[in-house]
Coordinates of C-alpha atoms in Angstrom, one line a residue:
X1 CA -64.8 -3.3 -25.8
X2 CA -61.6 -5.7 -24.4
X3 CA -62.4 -6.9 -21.1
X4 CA -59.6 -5.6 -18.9
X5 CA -57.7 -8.4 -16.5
X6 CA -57.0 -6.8 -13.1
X7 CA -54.9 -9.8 -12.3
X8 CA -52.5 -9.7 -15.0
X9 CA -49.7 -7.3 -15.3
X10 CA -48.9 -5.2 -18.2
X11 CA -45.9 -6.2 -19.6
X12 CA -45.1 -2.5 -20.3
X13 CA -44.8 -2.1 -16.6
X14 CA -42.1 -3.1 -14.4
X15 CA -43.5 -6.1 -11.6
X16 CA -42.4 -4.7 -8.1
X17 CA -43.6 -5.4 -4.8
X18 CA -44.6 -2.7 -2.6
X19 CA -42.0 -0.4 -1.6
X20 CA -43.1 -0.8 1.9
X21 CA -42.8 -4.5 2.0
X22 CA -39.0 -4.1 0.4
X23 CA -38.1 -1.2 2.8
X24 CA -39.1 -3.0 6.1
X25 CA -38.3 -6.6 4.8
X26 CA -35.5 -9.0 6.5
X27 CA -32.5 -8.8 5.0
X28 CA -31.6 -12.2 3.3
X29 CA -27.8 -13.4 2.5
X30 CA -25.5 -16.2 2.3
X31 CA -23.2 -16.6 5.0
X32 CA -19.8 -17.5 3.2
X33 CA -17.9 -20.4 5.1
X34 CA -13.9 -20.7 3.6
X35 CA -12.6 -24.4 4.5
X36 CA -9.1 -22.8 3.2
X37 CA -6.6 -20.1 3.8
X38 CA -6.3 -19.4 -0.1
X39 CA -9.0 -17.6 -1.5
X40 CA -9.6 -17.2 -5.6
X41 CA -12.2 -14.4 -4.9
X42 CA -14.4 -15.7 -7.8
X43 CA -17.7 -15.1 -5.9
X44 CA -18.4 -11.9 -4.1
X45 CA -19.5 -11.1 -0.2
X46 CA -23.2 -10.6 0.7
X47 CA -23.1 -10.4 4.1
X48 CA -23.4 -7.3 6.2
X49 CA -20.7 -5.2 7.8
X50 CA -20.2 -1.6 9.6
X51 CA -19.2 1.5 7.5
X52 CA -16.3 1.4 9.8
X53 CA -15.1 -2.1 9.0
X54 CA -15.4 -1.0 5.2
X55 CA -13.0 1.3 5.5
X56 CA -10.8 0.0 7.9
X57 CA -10.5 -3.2 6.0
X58 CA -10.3 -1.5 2.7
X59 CA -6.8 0.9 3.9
X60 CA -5.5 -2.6 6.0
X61 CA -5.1 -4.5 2.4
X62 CA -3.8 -1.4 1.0
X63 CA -1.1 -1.3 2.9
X64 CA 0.1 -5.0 2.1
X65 CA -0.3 -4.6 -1.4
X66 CA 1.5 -1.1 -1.9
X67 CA 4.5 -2.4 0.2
X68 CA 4.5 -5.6 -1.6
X69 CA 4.4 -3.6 -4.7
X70 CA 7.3 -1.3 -3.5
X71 CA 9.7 -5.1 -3.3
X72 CA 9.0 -5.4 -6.6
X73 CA 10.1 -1.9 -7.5
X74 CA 13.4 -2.2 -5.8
X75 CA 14.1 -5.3 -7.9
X76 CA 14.3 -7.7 -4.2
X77 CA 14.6 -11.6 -4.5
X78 CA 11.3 -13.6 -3.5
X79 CA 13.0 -14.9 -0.6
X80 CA 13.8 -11.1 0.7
X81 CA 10.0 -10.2 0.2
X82 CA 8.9 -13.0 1.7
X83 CA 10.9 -12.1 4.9
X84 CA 9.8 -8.8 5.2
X85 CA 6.5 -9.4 4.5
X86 CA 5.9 -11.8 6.7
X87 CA 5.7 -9.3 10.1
X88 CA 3.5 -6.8 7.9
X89 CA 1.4 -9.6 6.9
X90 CA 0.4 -10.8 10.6
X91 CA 0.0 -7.3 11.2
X92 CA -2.4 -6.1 8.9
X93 CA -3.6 -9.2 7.2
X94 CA -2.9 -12.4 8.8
X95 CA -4.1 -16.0 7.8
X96 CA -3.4 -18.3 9.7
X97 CA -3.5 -22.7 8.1
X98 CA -6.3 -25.0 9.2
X99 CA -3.5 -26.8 10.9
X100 CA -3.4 -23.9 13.3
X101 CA -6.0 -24.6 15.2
X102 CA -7.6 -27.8 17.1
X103 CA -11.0 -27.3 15.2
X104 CA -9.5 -26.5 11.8
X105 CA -11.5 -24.4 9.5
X106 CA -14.3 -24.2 11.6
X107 CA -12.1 -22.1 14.2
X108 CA -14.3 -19.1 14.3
X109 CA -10.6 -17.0 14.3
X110 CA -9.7 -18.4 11.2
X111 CA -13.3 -17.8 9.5
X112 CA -13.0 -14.3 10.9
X113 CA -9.7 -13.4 9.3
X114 CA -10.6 -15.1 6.3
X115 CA -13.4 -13.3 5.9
X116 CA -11.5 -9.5 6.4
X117 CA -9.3 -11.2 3.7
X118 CA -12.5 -11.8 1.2
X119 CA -14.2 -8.5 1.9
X120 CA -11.4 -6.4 1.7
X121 CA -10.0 -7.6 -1.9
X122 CA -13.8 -6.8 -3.0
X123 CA -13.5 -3.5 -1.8
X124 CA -10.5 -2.3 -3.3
X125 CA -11.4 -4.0 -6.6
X126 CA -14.3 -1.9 -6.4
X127 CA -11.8 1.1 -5.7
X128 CA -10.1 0.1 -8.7
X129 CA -11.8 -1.0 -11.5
X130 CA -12.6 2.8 -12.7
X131 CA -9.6 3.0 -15.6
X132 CA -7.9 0.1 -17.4
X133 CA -4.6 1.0 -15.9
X134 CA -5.7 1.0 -12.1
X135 CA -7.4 -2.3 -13.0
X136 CA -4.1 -3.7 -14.5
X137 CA -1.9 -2.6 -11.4
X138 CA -4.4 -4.2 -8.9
X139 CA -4.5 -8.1 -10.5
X140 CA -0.9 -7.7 -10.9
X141 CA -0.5 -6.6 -6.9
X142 CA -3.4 -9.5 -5.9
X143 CA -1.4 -11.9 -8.4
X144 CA 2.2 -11.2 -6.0
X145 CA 0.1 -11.5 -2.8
X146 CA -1.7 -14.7 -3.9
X147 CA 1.8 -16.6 -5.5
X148 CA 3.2 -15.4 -1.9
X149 CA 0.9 -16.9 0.1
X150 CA 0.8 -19.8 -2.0
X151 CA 4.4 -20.2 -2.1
X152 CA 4.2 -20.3 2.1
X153 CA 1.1 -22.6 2.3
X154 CA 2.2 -26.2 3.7
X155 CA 1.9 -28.8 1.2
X156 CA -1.2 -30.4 2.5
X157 CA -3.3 -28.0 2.6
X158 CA -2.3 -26.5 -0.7
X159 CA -3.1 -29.6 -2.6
X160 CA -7.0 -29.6 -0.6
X161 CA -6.9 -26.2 -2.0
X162 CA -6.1 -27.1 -6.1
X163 CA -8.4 -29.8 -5.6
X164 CA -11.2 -28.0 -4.9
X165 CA -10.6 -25.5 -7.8
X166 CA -12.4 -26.1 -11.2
X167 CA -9.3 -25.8 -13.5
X168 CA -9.2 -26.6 -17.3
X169 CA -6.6 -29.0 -16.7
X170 CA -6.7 -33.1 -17.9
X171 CA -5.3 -35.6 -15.2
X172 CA -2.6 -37.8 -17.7
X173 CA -3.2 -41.5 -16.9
X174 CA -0.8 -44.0 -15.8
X175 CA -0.7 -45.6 -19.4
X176 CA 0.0 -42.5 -20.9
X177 CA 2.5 -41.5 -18.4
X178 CA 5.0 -45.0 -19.0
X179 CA 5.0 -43.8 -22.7
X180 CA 5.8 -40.3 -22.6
X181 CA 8.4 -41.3 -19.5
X182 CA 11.4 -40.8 -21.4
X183 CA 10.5 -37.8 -22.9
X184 CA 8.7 -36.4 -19.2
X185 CA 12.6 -37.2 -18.1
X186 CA 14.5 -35.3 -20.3
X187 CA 12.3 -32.1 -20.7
X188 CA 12.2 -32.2 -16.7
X189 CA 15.9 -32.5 -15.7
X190 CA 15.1 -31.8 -12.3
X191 CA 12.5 -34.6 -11.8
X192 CA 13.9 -38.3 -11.1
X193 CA 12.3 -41.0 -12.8
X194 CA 10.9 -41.9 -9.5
X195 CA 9.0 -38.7 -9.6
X196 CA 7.6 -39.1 -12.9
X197 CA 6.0 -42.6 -12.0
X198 CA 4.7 -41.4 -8.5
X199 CA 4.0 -38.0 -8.9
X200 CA 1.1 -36.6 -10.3
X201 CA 1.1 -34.9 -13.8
X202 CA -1.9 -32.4 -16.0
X203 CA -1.7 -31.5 -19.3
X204 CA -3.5 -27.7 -20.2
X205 CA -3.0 -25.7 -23.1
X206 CA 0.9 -25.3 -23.8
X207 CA -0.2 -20.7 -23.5
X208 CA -1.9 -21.3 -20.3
X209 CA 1.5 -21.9 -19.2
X210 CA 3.3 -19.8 -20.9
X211 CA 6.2 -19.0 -18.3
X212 CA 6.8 -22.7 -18.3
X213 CA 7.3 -23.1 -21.6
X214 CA 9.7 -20.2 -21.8
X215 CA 11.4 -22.0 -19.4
X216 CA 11.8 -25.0 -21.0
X217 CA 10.7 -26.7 -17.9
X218 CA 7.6 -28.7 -19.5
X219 CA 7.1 -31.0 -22.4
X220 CA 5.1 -30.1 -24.8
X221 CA 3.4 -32.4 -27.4
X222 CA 0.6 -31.4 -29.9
X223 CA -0.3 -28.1 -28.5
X224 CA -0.5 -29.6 -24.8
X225 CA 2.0 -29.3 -22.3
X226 CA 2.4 -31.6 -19.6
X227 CA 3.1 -29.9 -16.1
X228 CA 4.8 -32.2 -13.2
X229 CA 3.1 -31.0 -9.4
X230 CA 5.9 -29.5 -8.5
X231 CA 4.8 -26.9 -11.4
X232 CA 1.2 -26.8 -10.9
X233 CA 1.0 -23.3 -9.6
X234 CA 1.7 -21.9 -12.9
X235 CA -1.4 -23.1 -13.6
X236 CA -3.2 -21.9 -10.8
X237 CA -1.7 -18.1 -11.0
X238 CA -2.8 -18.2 -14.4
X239 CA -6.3 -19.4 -13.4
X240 CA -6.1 -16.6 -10.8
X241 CA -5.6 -13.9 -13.2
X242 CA -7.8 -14.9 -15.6
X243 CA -11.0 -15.2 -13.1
X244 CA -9.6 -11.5 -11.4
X245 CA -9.5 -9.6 -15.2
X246 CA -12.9 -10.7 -16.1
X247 CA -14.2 -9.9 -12.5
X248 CA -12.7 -6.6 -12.7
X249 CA -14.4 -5.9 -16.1
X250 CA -17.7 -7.2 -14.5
X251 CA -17.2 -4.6 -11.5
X252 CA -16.4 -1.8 -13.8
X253 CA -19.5 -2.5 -15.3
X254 CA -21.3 -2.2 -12.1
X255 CA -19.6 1.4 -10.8
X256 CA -21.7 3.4 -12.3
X257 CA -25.1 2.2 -9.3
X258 CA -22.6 3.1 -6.6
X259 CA -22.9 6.7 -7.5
X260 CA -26.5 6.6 -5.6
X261 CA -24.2 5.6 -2.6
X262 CA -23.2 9.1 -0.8
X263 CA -22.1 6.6 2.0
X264 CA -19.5 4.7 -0.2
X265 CA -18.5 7.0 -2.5
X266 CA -15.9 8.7 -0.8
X267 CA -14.4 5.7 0.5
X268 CA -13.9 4.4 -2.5
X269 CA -12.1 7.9 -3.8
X270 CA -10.1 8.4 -1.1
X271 CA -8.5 4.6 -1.4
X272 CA -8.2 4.9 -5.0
X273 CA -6.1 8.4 -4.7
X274 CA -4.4 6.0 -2.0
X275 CA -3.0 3.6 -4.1
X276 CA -0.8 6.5 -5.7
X277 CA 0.9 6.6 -2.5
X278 CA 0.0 5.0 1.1
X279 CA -1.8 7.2 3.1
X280 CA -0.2 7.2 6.6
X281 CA -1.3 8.5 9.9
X282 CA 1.8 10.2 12.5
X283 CA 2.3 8.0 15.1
X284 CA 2.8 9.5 18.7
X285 CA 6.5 8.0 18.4
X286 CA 7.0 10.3 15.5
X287 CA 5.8 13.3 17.2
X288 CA 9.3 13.1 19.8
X289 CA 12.6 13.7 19.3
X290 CA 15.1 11.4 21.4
X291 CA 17.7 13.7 23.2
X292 CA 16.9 17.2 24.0
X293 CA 13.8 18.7 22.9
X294 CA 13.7 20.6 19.3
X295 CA 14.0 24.4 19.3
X296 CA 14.0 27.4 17.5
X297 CA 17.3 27.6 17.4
X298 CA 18.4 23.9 16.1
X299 CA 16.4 23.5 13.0
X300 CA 18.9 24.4 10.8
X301 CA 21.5 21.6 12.5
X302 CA 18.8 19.0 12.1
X303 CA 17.7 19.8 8.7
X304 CA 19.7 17.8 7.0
X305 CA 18.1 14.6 8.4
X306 CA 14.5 16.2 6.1
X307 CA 12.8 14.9 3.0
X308 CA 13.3 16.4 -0.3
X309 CA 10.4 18.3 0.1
X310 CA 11.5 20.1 3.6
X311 CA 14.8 20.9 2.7
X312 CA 13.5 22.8 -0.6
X313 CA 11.4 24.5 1.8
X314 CA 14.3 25.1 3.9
X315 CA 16.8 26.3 1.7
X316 CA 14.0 28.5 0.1
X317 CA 13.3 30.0 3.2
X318 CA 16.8 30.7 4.0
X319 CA 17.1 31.9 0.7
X320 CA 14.7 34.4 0.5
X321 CA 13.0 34.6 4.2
X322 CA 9.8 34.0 2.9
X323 CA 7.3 31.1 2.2
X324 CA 4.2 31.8 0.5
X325 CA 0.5 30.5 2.5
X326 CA 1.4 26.5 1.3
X327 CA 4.7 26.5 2.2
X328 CA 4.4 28.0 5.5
X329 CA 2.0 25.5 6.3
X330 CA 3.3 22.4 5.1
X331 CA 6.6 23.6 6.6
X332 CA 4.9 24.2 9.8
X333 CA 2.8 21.2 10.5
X334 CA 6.0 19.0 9.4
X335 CA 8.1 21.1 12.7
X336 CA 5.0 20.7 14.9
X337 CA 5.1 16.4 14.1
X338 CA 8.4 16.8 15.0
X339 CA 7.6 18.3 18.7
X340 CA 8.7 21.7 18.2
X341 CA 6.1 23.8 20.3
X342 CA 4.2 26.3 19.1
X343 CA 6.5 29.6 20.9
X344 CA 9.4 27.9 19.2
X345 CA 7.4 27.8 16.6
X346 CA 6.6 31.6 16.2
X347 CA 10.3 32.4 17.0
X348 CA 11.8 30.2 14.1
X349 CA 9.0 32.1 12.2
X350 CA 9.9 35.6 13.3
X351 CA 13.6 35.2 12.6
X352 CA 13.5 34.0 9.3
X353 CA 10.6 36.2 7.9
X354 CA 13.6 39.1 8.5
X355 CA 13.1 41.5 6.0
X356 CA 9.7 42.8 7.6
X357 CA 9.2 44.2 11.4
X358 CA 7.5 42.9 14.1
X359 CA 3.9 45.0 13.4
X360 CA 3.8 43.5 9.5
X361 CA 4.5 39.7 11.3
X362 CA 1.9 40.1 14.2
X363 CA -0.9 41.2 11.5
X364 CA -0.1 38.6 8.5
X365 CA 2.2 35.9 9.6
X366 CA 1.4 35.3 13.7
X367 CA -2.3 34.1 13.8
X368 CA -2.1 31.3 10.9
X369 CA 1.0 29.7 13.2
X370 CA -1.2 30.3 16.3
X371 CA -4.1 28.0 14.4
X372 CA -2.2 25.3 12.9
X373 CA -1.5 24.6 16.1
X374 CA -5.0 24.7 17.3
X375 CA -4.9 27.8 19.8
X376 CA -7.1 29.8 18.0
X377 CA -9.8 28.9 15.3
X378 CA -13.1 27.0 16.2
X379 CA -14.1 24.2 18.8
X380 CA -13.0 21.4 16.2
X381 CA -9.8 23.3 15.9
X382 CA -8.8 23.3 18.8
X383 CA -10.8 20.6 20.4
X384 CA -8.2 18.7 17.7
X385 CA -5.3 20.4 18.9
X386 CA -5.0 22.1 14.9
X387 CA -3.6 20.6 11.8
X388 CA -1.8 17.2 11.2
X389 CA 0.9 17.1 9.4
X390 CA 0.7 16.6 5.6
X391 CA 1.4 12.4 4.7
X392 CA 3.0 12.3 1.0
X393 CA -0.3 10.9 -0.4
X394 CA -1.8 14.4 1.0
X395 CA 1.3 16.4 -0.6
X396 CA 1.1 14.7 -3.7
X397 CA -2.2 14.7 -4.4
X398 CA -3.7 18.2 -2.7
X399 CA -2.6 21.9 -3.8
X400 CA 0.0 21.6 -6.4
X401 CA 2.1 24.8 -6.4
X402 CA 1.8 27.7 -8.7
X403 CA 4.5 30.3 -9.7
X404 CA 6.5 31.2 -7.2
X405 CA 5.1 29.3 -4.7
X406 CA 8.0 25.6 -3.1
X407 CA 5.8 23.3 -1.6
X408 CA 4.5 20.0 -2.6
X409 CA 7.2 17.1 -3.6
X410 CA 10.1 17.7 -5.7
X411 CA 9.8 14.5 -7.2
X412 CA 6.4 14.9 -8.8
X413 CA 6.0 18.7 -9.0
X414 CA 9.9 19.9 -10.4
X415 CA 11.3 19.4 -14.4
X416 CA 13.8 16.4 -14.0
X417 CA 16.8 19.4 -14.4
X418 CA 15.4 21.3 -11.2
X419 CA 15.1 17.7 -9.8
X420 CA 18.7 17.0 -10.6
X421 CA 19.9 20.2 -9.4
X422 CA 17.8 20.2 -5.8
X423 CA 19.7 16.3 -5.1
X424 CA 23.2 17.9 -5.9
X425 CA 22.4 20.7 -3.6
X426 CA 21.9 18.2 -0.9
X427 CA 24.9 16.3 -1.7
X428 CA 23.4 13.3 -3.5
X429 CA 26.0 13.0 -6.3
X430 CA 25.8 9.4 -7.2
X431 CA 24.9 8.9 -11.4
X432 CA 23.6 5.4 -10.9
X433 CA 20.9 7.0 -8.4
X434 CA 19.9 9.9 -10.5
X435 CA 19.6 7.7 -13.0
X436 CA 17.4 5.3 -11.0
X437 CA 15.6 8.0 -9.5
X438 CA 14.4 9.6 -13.2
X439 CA 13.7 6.2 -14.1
X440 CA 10.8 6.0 -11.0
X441 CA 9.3 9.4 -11.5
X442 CA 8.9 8.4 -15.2
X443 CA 6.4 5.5 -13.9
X444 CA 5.4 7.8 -11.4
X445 CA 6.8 6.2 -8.5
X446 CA 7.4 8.9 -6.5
X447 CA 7.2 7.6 -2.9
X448 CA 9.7 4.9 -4.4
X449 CA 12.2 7.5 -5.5
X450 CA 12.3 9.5 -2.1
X451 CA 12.7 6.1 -0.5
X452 CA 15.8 5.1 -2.8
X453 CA 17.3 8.2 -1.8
X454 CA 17.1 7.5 1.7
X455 CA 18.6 4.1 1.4
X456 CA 21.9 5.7 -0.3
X457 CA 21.7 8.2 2.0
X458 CA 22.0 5.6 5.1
X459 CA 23.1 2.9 3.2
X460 CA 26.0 1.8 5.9
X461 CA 23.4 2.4 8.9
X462 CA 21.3 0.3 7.8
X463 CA 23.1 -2.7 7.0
X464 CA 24.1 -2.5 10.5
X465 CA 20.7 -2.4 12.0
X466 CA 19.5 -4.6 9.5
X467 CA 23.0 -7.4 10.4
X468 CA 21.7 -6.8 14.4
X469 CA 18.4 -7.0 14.3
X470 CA 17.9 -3.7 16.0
X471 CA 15.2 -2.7 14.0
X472 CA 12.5 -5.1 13.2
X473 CA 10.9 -5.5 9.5
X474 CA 8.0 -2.9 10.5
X475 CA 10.5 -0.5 11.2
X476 CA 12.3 -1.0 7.6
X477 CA 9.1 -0.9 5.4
X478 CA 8.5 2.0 2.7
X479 CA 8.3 5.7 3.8
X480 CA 5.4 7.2 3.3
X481 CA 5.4 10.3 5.6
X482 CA 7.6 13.4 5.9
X483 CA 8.4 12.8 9.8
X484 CA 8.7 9.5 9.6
X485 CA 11.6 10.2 7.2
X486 CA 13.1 12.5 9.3
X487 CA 12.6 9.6 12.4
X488 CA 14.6 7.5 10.9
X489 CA 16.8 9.4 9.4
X490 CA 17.7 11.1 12.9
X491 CA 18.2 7.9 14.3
X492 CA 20.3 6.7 11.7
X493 CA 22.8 9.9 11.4
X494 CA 22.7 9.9 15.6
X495 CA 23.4 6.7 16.0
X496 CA 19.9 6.5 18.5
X497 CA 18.8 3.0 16.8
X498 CA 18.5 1.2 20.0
X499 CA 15.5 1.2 22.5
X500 CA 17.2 1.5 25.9
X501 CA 17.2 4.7 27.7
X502 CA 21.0 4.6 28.6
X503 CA 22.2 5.0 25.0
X504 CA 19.3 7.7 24.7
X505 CA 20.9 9.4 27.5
X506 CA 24.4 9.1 26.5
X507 CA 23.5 10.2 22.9
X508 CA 22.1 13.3 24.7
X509 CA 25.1 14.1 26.7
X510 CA 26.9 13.8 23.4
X511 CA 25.7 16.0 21.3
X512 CA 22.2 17.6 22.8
X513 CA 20.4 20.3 20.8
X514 CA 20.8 23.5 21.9

């Protein structure tokens, strides 16, 4: 008989230490230090943070990167994006230079917004490294916000930065540099020959830099091109992008363990449905109306300051005084967001539902109103004061309508035709936006197209508050909420775009709602 070893394991068996000692063990990470304001992402957190900060972090990037992808959408310059930005940036996700501080990178502010910058690109690439197409728009978003902030960082500390990357690049040597200087100077026109002897010059790969070469701003000589400093940060994007696809394809890898995760998981869900349009809360200052008060009897006057969305609910319900359950309560949480109170709200229902009596509207119609608003239902109901109004993510991506039924957004839910015909009927007549506006729902970029429509709409009001500086960048950035649309658009038509109380109050004795 073998003598059995009772100190060796069997390699058929898996070597794990007691459960108990892993359960109840310390929990053992590197603390990540970041000695610059530019970050590559190449190695992953492993610190701990709240569930909280997770999430909060998570829907903060979010927001940068779906506005900064909305600049690129409407075609603006890199100086315009950089400008408006630049408030949404220190806002959400500010990063402040080592030369901001007395203790430099050490400054235990600048660690801590670097390190919300760190974790939350991790947790949106592990949002979005599900389908090849989510993973494609993400490095393309990161890649804008990284060549932004590069573009902005001061020259010092951007060339501590490339120096502490590992790039495939080859430092050219003086001696090399005197013989190639005549042909340096004429495949750099820009460059004096002042430059070329002082400056500092790489040679990569002539397709690492691809956009350079197109350009015509590099020379090129057997397959490698040599790149001035002033050009360098082709090569870094390009080192960017490669390091973010093949991390992405790593983390794809990986999504299938965070399915254990119950705690995760719907995180993760809710910011990937996100990135199809930015979720957005109501503010308070979108819940009032400057002027009189909003009443039963004024929603028609005001309606033509609503989204596509409410005036198709509108003009159905004036149409055929009737919604169906969906469209009476989208319709009614957008008229409580804007402060119409629940009796008004009852009334305005009453007299348009006119084709049945009073008994029929009491039974059916009365008690939903009653508990969107949160004075009937359950503790949470009303504890909540009722429903929120819907954002566009939540119309776009919830209860799509069936036959017969108008909610939801025109721009994703109607043929093109029916799309066509609903902007005529609100007096947007203009080809070139039609034809802009078919060209966004086609890359399903809805949120864009309502936006574009609101800029032709107000395009002469808002070059004026735009020229005065009445309304700061914040105020300007893409609209991603039914009543914040109508906020602005209010504002706009009435002329209300400045903060002082007088020209509130003189705009109210000019025209006031009745």
């Amino acid at each position: 008989m073998i003598r059995h070893d009772s100190s060796r394991i069997d390699p058929k068996r898996r070597a794990t230490i007691d459960y108990k000692k892993k359960q109840f063990a310390s929990p053992s990470y590197k603390q990540q230090d970041y000695p610059h304001r530019l970050n590559i992402y190449q190695l992953p957190p492993t610190a701990e943070i709240k569930l909280e900060e997770f999430e909060q972090w998570g829907i903060d990037r979010l927001r940068i990167l779906a506005e900064l992808e909305a600049c690129t959408f409407r075609n603006r310059t890199p100086a315009e994006t950089a400008d408006h930005m630049r408030p949404l940036l220190d806002q959400w996700l500010r990063l402040d230079p080592n030369s901001s501080s007395a203790h430099g990178c050490t400054d235990s502010r600048l660690q801590t917004q670097r390190r919300k910058d760190h974790y939350s690109h991790f947790i949106l690439r592990l949002a979005f490294s599900a389908t090849e197409e989510s993973r494609r728009r993400f490095a393309r978003v990161e890649g804008a916000l990284f060549r932004l902030r590069f573009q902005t960082e001061n020259v010092r500390e951007r060339q501590d930065f490339v120096a502490s990357l590992t790039l495939d690049w080859e430092v050219v040597k003086v001696d090399e540099k005197r013989a190639l200087a005549q042909d340096l100077l004429n495949a750099t026109p820009t460059l004096k020959r002042a430059d070329i002897e002082d400056g500092s010059w790489v040679k990569v790969d002539f397709e690492t830099v691809a956009e350079l070469v197109e350009g015509r701003r590099v020379f090129v000589k057997a397959g490698k091109a040599y790149v001035p400093s002033k050009e360098q940060m082709s090569i870094v994007l390009a080192g960017f992008h490669d390091r973010m696809e093949k991390g992405l394809e790593l983390t794809a890898r990986a999504l299938p363990r965070l399915d254990e995760d119950d705690r995760l998981s719907p995180i993760l869900d809710h910011l990937s449905k996100t990135f199809a349009t930015p979720d957005s809360s109501l503010a308070d200052s979108d819940t009032t109306l400057p002027g009189a008060p909003l009443t039963a009897y004024s929603i028609d006057h005001v309606s033509q300051h609503f989204p596509l969305c409410m005036r198709n609910l509108h003009m159905t319900l004036r149409k055929n005084s009737h919604l169906k359950h969906f469209g009476r309560l989208q319709y009614t949480l957008f008229l409580k967001g804007l402060g119409l109170t629940m009796e008004d709200c009852l009334i305005f229902w009453r007299q348009s539902f006119k084709l049945i009596t009073d008994d029929t509207f009491n039974k059916e119609y009365r008690y939903h109103t009653r508990h969107a608003y949160g004075d009937v239902g359950g503790d949470a109901i009303r504890r909540g004061r009722g429903y929120s109004p819907f954002s566009c993510q939540k119309i776009l991506t919830e209860h799509p309508p069936g036959s017969g039924e108008s909610h939801g957004c025109p721009y994703r839910h109607f043929s093109m035709d029916n799309l066509i015909g609903l902007l005529q009927a609100t007096g947007v007549h203009d080809r070139d936006v039609h034809r802009a506006v078919k060209e966004d729902v086609d890359k399903k970029r809805y949120h864009i197209a309502c936006n574009r429509v609101f800029e032709w709409a107000h395009k002469a009001e808002l070059q004026v508050v735009k020229g005065n500086g009445t309304w700061k960048a914040t105020e300007l950035d893409t609209i991603v909420h039914p009543n914040t649309y109508f906020k602005r658009s209010y504002l706009l038509g009435t002329g209300l775009t400045g903060d002082s109380e007088q020209g509130q109050d003189e705009q109210t004795e000019r025209c006031s709602i009745k």
